[in-house]
Amino acid sequence: MKRPYSLYILLFVIVLCWVITLTNASSSKEKHHDKKKKKHSNKKKRTKIDTIKGDILSGIGTYYDAGPGSCGETDTNDELVVAINKPQMHNGPNPNNNPHCNKYVYVTGTKGETKARIVDTCPKCSEGCLDLSPAVFKLVCGDLGQGKCPIHWKFM
């Protein structure tokens, strides 16, 4: 009579080992899959600015009250418009004829990105910096209360 019990015990041990092996195999697959996810999440997220030809320029974004600009038009704070720093705007004797007027830039910041039209010159801005309408600033930098944020931008 001892023989059948030992057979049952042997069968139980074999099944138990098989279950443990399957559990370890599926857990090891999950760990491997998690590593793959982490590996992919470390890649730099491509943004639209990466797809636009030209150099990426960097500087500080500030905001201003839009109004009459050096390109000869009057704009509002709700429009997606920017003023380019004086060194890069290159205003001639008649800034209304500036080739940058009414061209577009693509701006990214800490909170988002957007396309905006060039309508003015920022005389106090350093090279690489832009003065943004409040509408652009909110999209790119967030709350107006912070006053400025790091930006990257390109001429389109």
Coordinates of C-alpha atoms in Angstrom, one line a residue:
M1 CA 0.0 0.0 0.0
K2 CA 2.9 2.4 0.4
R3 CA 3.6 2.3 -3.3
P4 CA 0.5 4.2 -4.5
Y5 CA 1.1 7.0 -1.9
S6 CA 4.6 7.5 -3.0
L7 CA 3.5 7.6 -6.6
Y8 CA 0.9 10.3 -5.7
I9 CA 3.6 12.3 -3.9
L10 CA 6.0 12.0 -6.8
L11 CA 3.2 13.2 -9.2
F12 CA 2.4 16.1 -6.9
V13 CA 6.0 17.2 -6.7
I14 CA 6.3 17.0 -10.6
V15 CA 3.1 19.1 -11.0
L16 CA 4.3 21.6 -8.4
C17 CA 7.7 22.0 -10.1
W18 CA 5.9 22.5 -13.5
V19 CA 3.7 25.2 -12.0
I20 CA 6.7 27.0 -10.4
T21 CA 8.6 26.8 -13.7
L22 CA 5.6 28.3 -15.6
T23 CA 5.2 31.1 -13.0
N24 CA 8.9 32.0 -13.2
A25 CA 8.8 32.0 -17.0
S26 CA 5.9 34.4 -17.3
S27 CA 7.3 36.7 -14.6
S28 CA 10.7 36.8 -16.4
K29 CA 8.9 37.7 -19.6
E30 CA 7.1 40.6 -17.8
K31 CA 10.4 41.8 -16.4
H32 CA 12.0 41.7 -19.9
H33 CA 9.0 43.5 -21.4
D34 CA 9.3 46.2 -18.6
K35 CA 13.0 46.7 -19.5
K36 CA 12.0 47.2 -23.1
K37 CA 9.4 49.8 -22.2
K38 CA 11.9 51.7 -20.0
K39 CA 14.5 51.6 -22.8
H40 CA 12.0 53.2 -25.3
S41 CA 10.8 55.8 -22.8
N42 CA 14.3 57.2 -22.4
K43 CA 14.4 58.2 -26.1
K44 CA 14.0 61.9 -26.8
K45 CA 10.4 62.7 -27.7
R46 CA 10.4 64.2 -31.2
T47 CA 8.4 67.4 -31.5
K48 CA 7.3 69.3 -34.5
I49 CA 10.3 71.7 -34.2
D50 CA 12.5 68.7 -35.0
T51 CA 10.8 68.3 -38.4
I52 CA 11.2 71.9 -39.6
K53 CA 14.3 72.6 -41.6
G54 CA 16.8 75.1 -40.2
D55 CA 18.7 75.9 -37.1
I56 CA 17.0 75.6 -33.7
L57 CA 17.6 78.9 -31.8
S58 CA 17.5 79.1 -28.1
G59 CA 16.8 82.0 -25.7
I60 CA 14.3 83.4 -23.2
G61 CA 10.7 84.0 -24.0
T62 CA 9.0 87.0 -22.4
Y63 CA 5.6 88.5 -23.1
Y64 CA 4.5 92.0 -24.2
D65 CA 1.2 93.9 -24.8
A66 CA 0.7 93.6 -28.5
G67 CA -0.3 96.7 -30.4
P68 CA 1.3 98.8 -33.1
G69 CA 4.4 96.9 -34.2
S70 CA 7.5 97.6 -36.3
C71 CA 6.0 95.7 -39.2
G72 CA 3.3 98.4 -39.7
E73 CA 0.2 96.8 -38.3
T74 CA -1.7 96.7 -35.0
D75 CA -2.2 93.3 -33.3
T76 CA -4.0 92.1 -30.2
N77 CA -2.9 90.1 -27.2
D78 CA -5.1 87.2 -28.3
E79 CA -3.2 86.8 -31.6
L80 CA -0.4 84.3 -32.0
V81 CA 2.3 86.9 -32.7
V82 CA 5.9 87.6 -31.7
A83 CA 8.5 90.3 -31.6
I84 CA 12.0 89.2 -32.6
N85 CA 15.1 90.5 -30.9
K86 CA 16.7 93.5 -32.6
P87 CA 20.0 91.7 -33.6
Q88 CA 18.1 89.0 -35.5
M89 CA 15.3 91.3 -36.9
H90 CA 17.9 93.4 -38.9
N91 CA 15.5 96.4 -39.3
G92 CA 16.6 98.7 -42.1
P93 CA 15.7 102.3 -42.6
N94 CA 12.0 101.3 -43.0
P95 CA 11.2 98.4 -40.7
N96 CA 7.8 97.9 -42.4
N97 CA 9.8 96.5 -45.3
N98 CA 11.6 93.9 -43.2
P99 CA 11.7 90.5 -44.9
H100 CA 10.9 88.8 -41.5
C101 CA 7.6 90.7 -41.2
N102 CA 4.6 88.3 -41.4
K103 CA 6.8 85.3 -41.6
Y104 CA 6.3 82.5 -39.1
V105 CA 8.4 81.0 -36.3
Y106 CA 7.7 77.7 -34.5
V107 CA 8.3 78.1 -30.7
T108 CA 8.6 75.5 -28.0
G109 CA 8.8 76.1 -24.3
T110 CA 8.3 74.4 -21.0
K111 CA 4.5 74.0 -21.4
G112 CA 4.0 73.5 -25.1
E113 CA 4.6 74.7 -28.6
T114 CA 3.0 76.8 -31.3
K115 CA 3.4 78.6 -34.6
A116 CA 3.4 82.4 -34.4
R117 CA 3.7 85.3 -36.9
I118 CA 6.5 87.9 -36.7
V119 CA 5.0 91.4 -36.3
D120 CA 7.4 93.4 -34.2
T121 CA 11.0 94.0 -33.0
C122 CA 12.0 93.6 -29.3
P123 CA 14.7 96.3 -28.8
K124 CA 15.7 95.0 -25.4
C125 CA 15.8 91.3 -26.2
S126 CA 19.1 89.6 -26.5
E127 CA 19.9 87.5 -29.6
G128 CA 18.0 84.2 -29.5
C129 CA 15.2 85.7 -27.4
L130 CA 11.6 86.4 -28.4
D131 CA 8.9 88.7 -27.0
L132 CA 5.6 86.7 -27.2
S133 CA 2.1 87.9 -27.2
P134 CA 0.2 86.8 -24.1
A135 CA -1.6 84.2 -26.2
V136 CA 1.7 82.6 -27.4
F137 CA 3.2 82.9 -23.9
K138 CA 0.4 81.0 -22.3
L139 CA 0.7 78.2 -24.9
V140 CA 4.4 77.9 -24.7
C141 CA 5.4 78.9 -21.2
G142 CA 2.2 78.7 -19.1
D143 CA 1.1 81.3 -16.5
L144 CA 1.9 84.9 -17.3
G145 CA 2.9 85.4 -13.7
Q146 CA 6.2 83.7 -14.3
G147 CA 7.2 86.4 -16.8
K148 CA 9.7 84.4 -18.7
C149 CA 10.8 80.9 -19.7
P150 CA 13.4 79.1 -21.7
I151 CA 12.4 78.6 -25.4
H152 CA 13.6 77.0 -28.6
W153 CA 12.4 78.3 -31.9
K154 CA 13.0 78.2 -35.7
F155 CA 12.1 80.4 -38.6
M156 CA 9.6 78.6 -40.8

